[in-house]
Amino acid sequence: MTAIQIENLNVWFGEGPDRNDAVKSVSCTVAEGESFGLVGESGSGKSTVLRAVTGLVPTWEGTIRINGKTLGRKRDREFYKTVQMVFQDPYASLHPRMTVDAVLSEVLQLHGFKDIDSRIDRLLRDVGLGAGFRFRYPHQLSGGQRQRVAIARALAPEPRILLLDEPTSALDVSVQAEILNLLTDLRAERGLTYVMVSHDLGVVGHMCGQIAVMQHGEVVEELGVANMRELKAEHAYTRHLLDSSLRSVR
Ligand code: ADP
Ligand code: MG
């Protein structure tokens, strides 16, 4: 089954002479259970694609289907029960005055779960944080621990699809691999579908089976990770990206 199908997605910001076409005619298909990478330099439109899917951009056109169902303008609770997003910066995405318990309780209640206590315990365990973290505030957590909380919050509604926007690029290099390994394990255990945005081909080569390369708002090439490893990229821009990150890919 197809988890995500995007057809001719256009997203723009501003009007008239100020108009910025951030995403231009992007189409891609992500199969259920696949880990799909979206790579490209900063400003190429990667985050905007994810934000269009989750309903966070005001002006867009095109077709977005989730599990075969075409999305309208509004995202309802059912959508967020299926699709969750993890943002780049766990410092910004967690409210400074909410404990881990409050963050997770809020989302669990929103989605109508009753066994909140046991779910919080299990979520914390699932992301490698013990019960001792439950009543901490974000400032009492390291960057990696915060991102684990953000991942727990995303997992709370039991989604089938995670949109991961550079989930490790705000973290120290030493904890990046831990978070990537956690995400890999979670996907394997739960059969989740991932779309992972990264400017780092090493990360995407490690995590993803299929990769779309974006440049100036367009997908310029789509290739399998095997071809990427063998440097069988057709498009000059993709080859340029590969050349400049050869060491991390191999
Ligand atoms: P990437 O994630 O690949 O770094 P983005 O999707 O964040 O790129 O940005 C793509 C383009 O859209 C950039 O030109 C950026 O300046 C613009 N853009 C993104 N978000 C906004 C916004 N909220 N308002 C105006 N312009 C935006
Ligand atoms: Mg981005």
Coordinates of C-alpha atoms and ligand atoms in Angstrom, one line a residue:
M1 CA 0.0 0.0 0.0
T2 CA 1.0 3.6 -0.6
A3 CA 1.4 5.6 2.6
I4 CA 2.0 9.0 1.1
Q5 CA 1.4 10.2 -2.4
I6 CA 2.2 13.7 -3.3
E7 CA 1.3 15.0 -6.8
N8 CA 2.4 18.3 -8.2
L9 CA 2.7 20.0 -4.9
N10 CA 3.3 23.8 -5.1
V11 CA 3.9 25.9 -2.0
W12 CA 4.5 29.6 -2.0
F13 CA 5.0 32.4 0.5
G14 CA 4.0 36.0 -0.1
E15 CA 2.1 37.5 -3.0
G16 CA 2.9 39.5 -6.1
P17 CA 6.5 40.7 -6.4
D18 CA 7.2 39.2 -3.0
R19 CA 6.1 35.8 -4.0
N20 CA 8.6 33.0 -3.2
D21 CA 7.8 29.6 -4.8
A22 CA 9.3 27.4 -2.2
V23 CA 8.1 24.1 -3.6
K24 CA 7.5 23.6 -7.3
S25 CA 5.6 20.6 -8.8
V26 CA 7.0 18.1 -6.3
S27 CA 5.7 14.6 -6.8
C28 CA 6.7 11.5 -4.8
T29 CA 5.3 8.3 -3.5
V30 CA 6.3 6.6 -0.2
A31 CA 5.3 3.0 0.2
E32 CA 4.0 1.8 3.5
G33 CA 6.9 0.8 5.8
E34 CA 9.4 2.5 3.7
S35 CA 12.0 5.1 4.9
F36 CA 12.1 7.8 2.4
G37 CA 14.8 10.5 2.5
L38 CA 14.5 14.1 1.3
V39 CA 17.9 15.7 0.8
G40 CA 19.2 19.0 -0.5
E41 CA 20.9 22.2 0.6
S42 CA 19.4 24.6 3.1
G43 CA 16.5 26.5 1.5
S44 CA 15.7 23.9 -1.1
G45 CA 12.2 23.4 0.2
K46 CA 12.5 20.1 2.2
S47 CA 10.9 21.3 5.4
T48 CA 8.1 23.1 3.4
V49 CA 7.1 19.8 1.8
L50 CA 6.7 18.2 5.3
R51 CA 4.9 21.3 6.6
A52 CA 2.5 21.2 3.7
V53 CA 1.7 17.5 4.5
T54 CA 1.0 18.4 8.2
G55 CA -1.1 21.5 7.3
L56 CA 1.4 24.1 8.5
V57 CA 1.7 26.2 5.4
P58 CA -1.2 28.6 4.3
T59 CA -0.8 28.6 0.6
W60 CA -0.4 25.4 -1.4
E61 CA -1.9 23.5 -4.3
G62 CA -1.7 19.9 -5.6
T63 CA -2.7 16.6 -4.2
I64 CA -1.6 14.9 -1.0
R65 CA -2.9 11.4 -0.2
I66 CA -2.4 9.6 3.0
N67 CA -3.1 5.9 2.9
G68 CA -5.1 6.6 -0.3
K69 CA -7.2 9.4 1.2
T70 CA -6.9 12.8 -0.3
L71 CA -6.3 15.6 2.2
G72 CA -8.4 18.7 2.3
R73 CA -7.4 22.1 3.7
K74 CA -7.8 21.2 7.3
R75 CA -6.1 18.4 9.2
D76 CA -8.4 16.7 11.7
R77 CA -7.5 14.6 14.7
E78 CA -7.7 11.4 12.7
F79 CA -4.9 12.8 10.5
Y80 CA -2.7 13.4 13.5
K81 CA -3.5 9.9 14.8
T82 CA -1.9 8.6 11.6
V83 CA 0.8 11.2 10.8
Q84 CA 3.1 12.9 13.3
M85 CA 6.1 15.2 12.8
V86 CA 9.4 15.5 14.7
F87 CA 11.0 18.9 14.4
Q88 CA 14.7 19.8 14.0
D89 CA 15.1 21.7 17.2
P90 CA 13.9 19.9 20.4
Y91 CA 14.7 23.1 22.4
A92 CA 12.1 25.1 20.4
S93 CA 9.5 22.3 20.1
L94 CA 9.1 21.6 23.8
H95 CA 7.3 24.2 26.0
P96 CA 9.8 25.4 28.7
R97 CA 7.2 25.3 31.4
M98 CA 5.7 21.9 30.8
T99 CA 7.2 18.8 32.4
V100 CA 7.7 15.6 30.3
D101 CA 4.6 14.3 32.1
A102 CA 2.5 17.3 31.1
V103 CA 3.6 17.1 27.4
L104 CA 2.8 13.5 27.1
S105 CA -0.5 13.6 29.1
E106 CA -1.7 16.5 26.9
V107 CA -1.3 14.6 23.7
L108 CA -2.6 11.3 25.1
Q109 CA -5.7 13.0 26.5
L110 CA -6.3 14.8 23.2
H111 CA -6.4 11.5 21.4
G112 CA -8.8 10.0 23.9
F113 CA -6.6 7.5 25.7
K114 CA -7.6 6.6 29.3
D115 CA -4.7 4.6 30.6
I116 CA -2.5 7.7 30.7
D117 CA -0.1 6.7 33.5
S118 CA 0.9 3.3 32.0
R119 CA 1.2 4.8 28.5
I120 CA 3.6 7.5 29.8
D121 CA 5.7 4.9 31.5
R122 CA 5.8 2.8 28.3
L123 CA 6.5 5.7 26.0
L124 CA 9.4 6.8 28.2
R125 CA 10.8 3.3 28.1
D126 CA 10.3 3.0 24.4
V127 CA 12.5 6.0 23.7
G128 CA 15.2 4.9 26.2
L129 CA 14.3 7.3 29.0
G130 CA 13.4 5.8 32.4
A131 CA 10.5 6.8 34.7
G132 CA 13.0 9.2 36.4
F133 CA 12.6 11.6 33.6
R134 CA 8.8 11.9 33.9
F135 CA 8.6 15.1 36.0
R136 CA 11.6 16.9 34.5
Y137 CA 11.4 20.2 32.7
P138 CA 13.1 20.6 29.3
H139 CA 15.9 22.6 30.9
Q140 CA 16.7 19.6 33.0
L141 CA 17.3 17.5 29.9
S142 CA 20.2 17.2 27.5
G143 CA 19.6 17.8 23.8
G144 CA 19.4 14.1 23.0
Q145 CA 17.0 13.5 25.9
R146 CA 14.8 16.4 24.7
Q147 CA 14.7 14.9 21.2
R148 CA 13.7 11.5 22.8
V149 CA 10.8 13.3 24.6
A150 CA 9.8 14.9 21.2
I151 CA 9.9 11.4 19.7
A152 CA 7.8 10.0 22.6
R153 CA 5.3 12.8 22.0
A154 CA 5.1 11.9 18.3
L155 CA 4.6 8.2 19.1
A156 CA 1.9 8.8 21.7
P157 CA -1.1 8.8 19.3
E158 CA 0.3 5.5 17.8
P159 CA 0.9 7.0 14.3
R160 CA 1.8 4.9 11.3
I161 CA 3.8 7.7 9.6
L162 CA 6.5 9.9 11.1
L163 CA 7.8 13.0 9.3
L164 CA 11.3 13.7 10.6
D165 CA 12.7 17.1 9.9
E166 CA 16.4 16.9 10.4
P167 CA 15.8 15.2 13.8
T168 CA 19.5 15.1 14.7
S169 CA 21.1 18.1 13.1
A170 CA 20.6 20.3 16.3
L171 CA 22.4 17.7 18.4
D172 CA 26.0 17.0 19.3
V173 CA 27.7 14.6 16.8
S174 CA 28.1 12.1 19.7
V175 CA 24.4 11.8 20.3
Q176 CA 23.3 11.9 16.7
A177 CA 24.0 8.3 16.1
E178 CA 22.0 7.3 19.3
I179 CA 18.9 9.1 18.1
L180 CA 19.3 7.6 14.6
N181 CA 19.6 4.1 16.0
L182 CA 16.5 4.7 18.2
L183 CA 14.6 5.8 15.2
T184 CA 15.8 2.8 13.2
D185 CA 14.7 0.4 16.0
L186 CA 11.3 2.0 16.4
R187 CA 10.6 1.7 12.7
A188 CA 11.6 -1.9 12.7
E189 CA 9.5 -2.8 15.8
R190 CA 6.4 -1.0 14.7
G191 CA 6.6 -1.1 10.9
L192 CA 6.4 2.7 10.7
T193 CA 6.8 4.7 7.5
Y194 CA 9.3 7.5 7.7
V195 CA 10.0 10.6 5.6
M196 CA 13.3 11.9 6.8
V197 CA 14.6 15.3 5.8
S198 CA 18.3 15.9 6.0
H199 CA 21.0 17.9 4.4
D200 CA 23.4 15.1 5.3
L201 CA 23.7 12.3 2.7
G202 CA 25.5 10.2 5.3
V203 CA 22.4 10.2 7.6
V204 CA 20.0 9.5 4.7
G205 CA 22.2 6.8 3.3
H206 CA 22.2 5.1 6.7
M207 CA 18.5 5.5 7.3
C208 CA 16.6 5.5 4.0
G209 CA 15.9 3.1 1.2
Q210 CA 14.7 5.6 -1.3
I211 CA 15.9 9.2 -1.7
A212 CA 14.6 12.3 -3.5
V213 CA 17.0 15.1 -4.1
M214 CA 15.7 18.7 -4.0
Q215 CA 17.2 21.8 -5.4
H216 CA 15.5 25.3 -5.6
G217 CA 12.1 23.8 -4.6
E218 CA 12.1 21.0 -7.1
V219 CA 12.9 17.3 -6.9
V220 CA 15.7 16.9 -9.4
E221 CA 16.3 13.2 -8.9
E222 CA 15.0 10.2 -7.1
L223 CA 17.2 7.2 -6.5
G224 CA 17.5 4.1 -4.4
V225 CA 20.1 4.0 -1.7
A226 CA 22.0 1.2 -3.5
N227 CA 22.5 3.5 -6.5
M228 CA 23.5 6.3 -4.2
R229 CA 26.2 4.2 -2.5
E230 CA 27.5 3.2 -5.9
L231 CA 27.4 6.8 -7.0
K232 CA 25.0 6.0 -9.9
A233 CA 23.4 9.4 -9.8
E234 CA 22.2 10.8 -13.1
H235 CA 21.8 14.4 -12.2
A236 CA 24.8 16.7 -11.9
Y237 CA 23.5 18.3 -8.7
T238 CA 23.1 14.9 -7.0
R239 CA 26.6 13.9 -8.1
H240 CA 27.9 17.2 -6.6
L241 CA 26.1 16.4 -3.3
L242 CA 27.6 12.9 -3.3
D243 CA 31.1 14.2 -4.1
S244 CA 31.0 16.7 -1.3
S245 CA 29.9 14.1 1.3
L246 CA 31.7 11.0 0.0
R247 CA 33.5 10.3 3.2
S248 CA 30.3 10.2 5.3
V249 CA 28.5 8.0 2.9
R250 CA 31.1 5.3 2.6
Ligands
ADP1 P1 14.9 23.6 3.7 O1 14.1 22.9 4.7 O2 15.3 22.7 2.5 O3 16.1 24.2 4.3 P2 12.7 25.4 3.6 O4 11.5 24.5 3.2 O5 12.7 25.7 5.0 O6 14.0 24.8 3.1 O7 12.6 26.7 2.8 C1 12.3 26.8 1.4 C2 12.1 28.2 1.0 O8 10.9 28.7 1.5 C3 13.2 29.2 1.4 O9 13.4 30.1 0.4 C4 12.6 29.8 2.7 O10 13.2 31.1 2.9 C5 11.1 29.9 2.3 N1 10.3 29.8 3.5 C6 10.2 28.8 4.3 N2 9.3 29.0 5.3 C7 8.8 30.3 5.1 C8 7.8 31.1 5.8 N3 7.2 30.7 6.9 N4 7.6 32.4 5.2 C9 8.3 32.8 4.2 N5 9.2 32.0 3.5 C10 9.5 30.8 3.9
MG2 MG 14.5 22.7 6.8

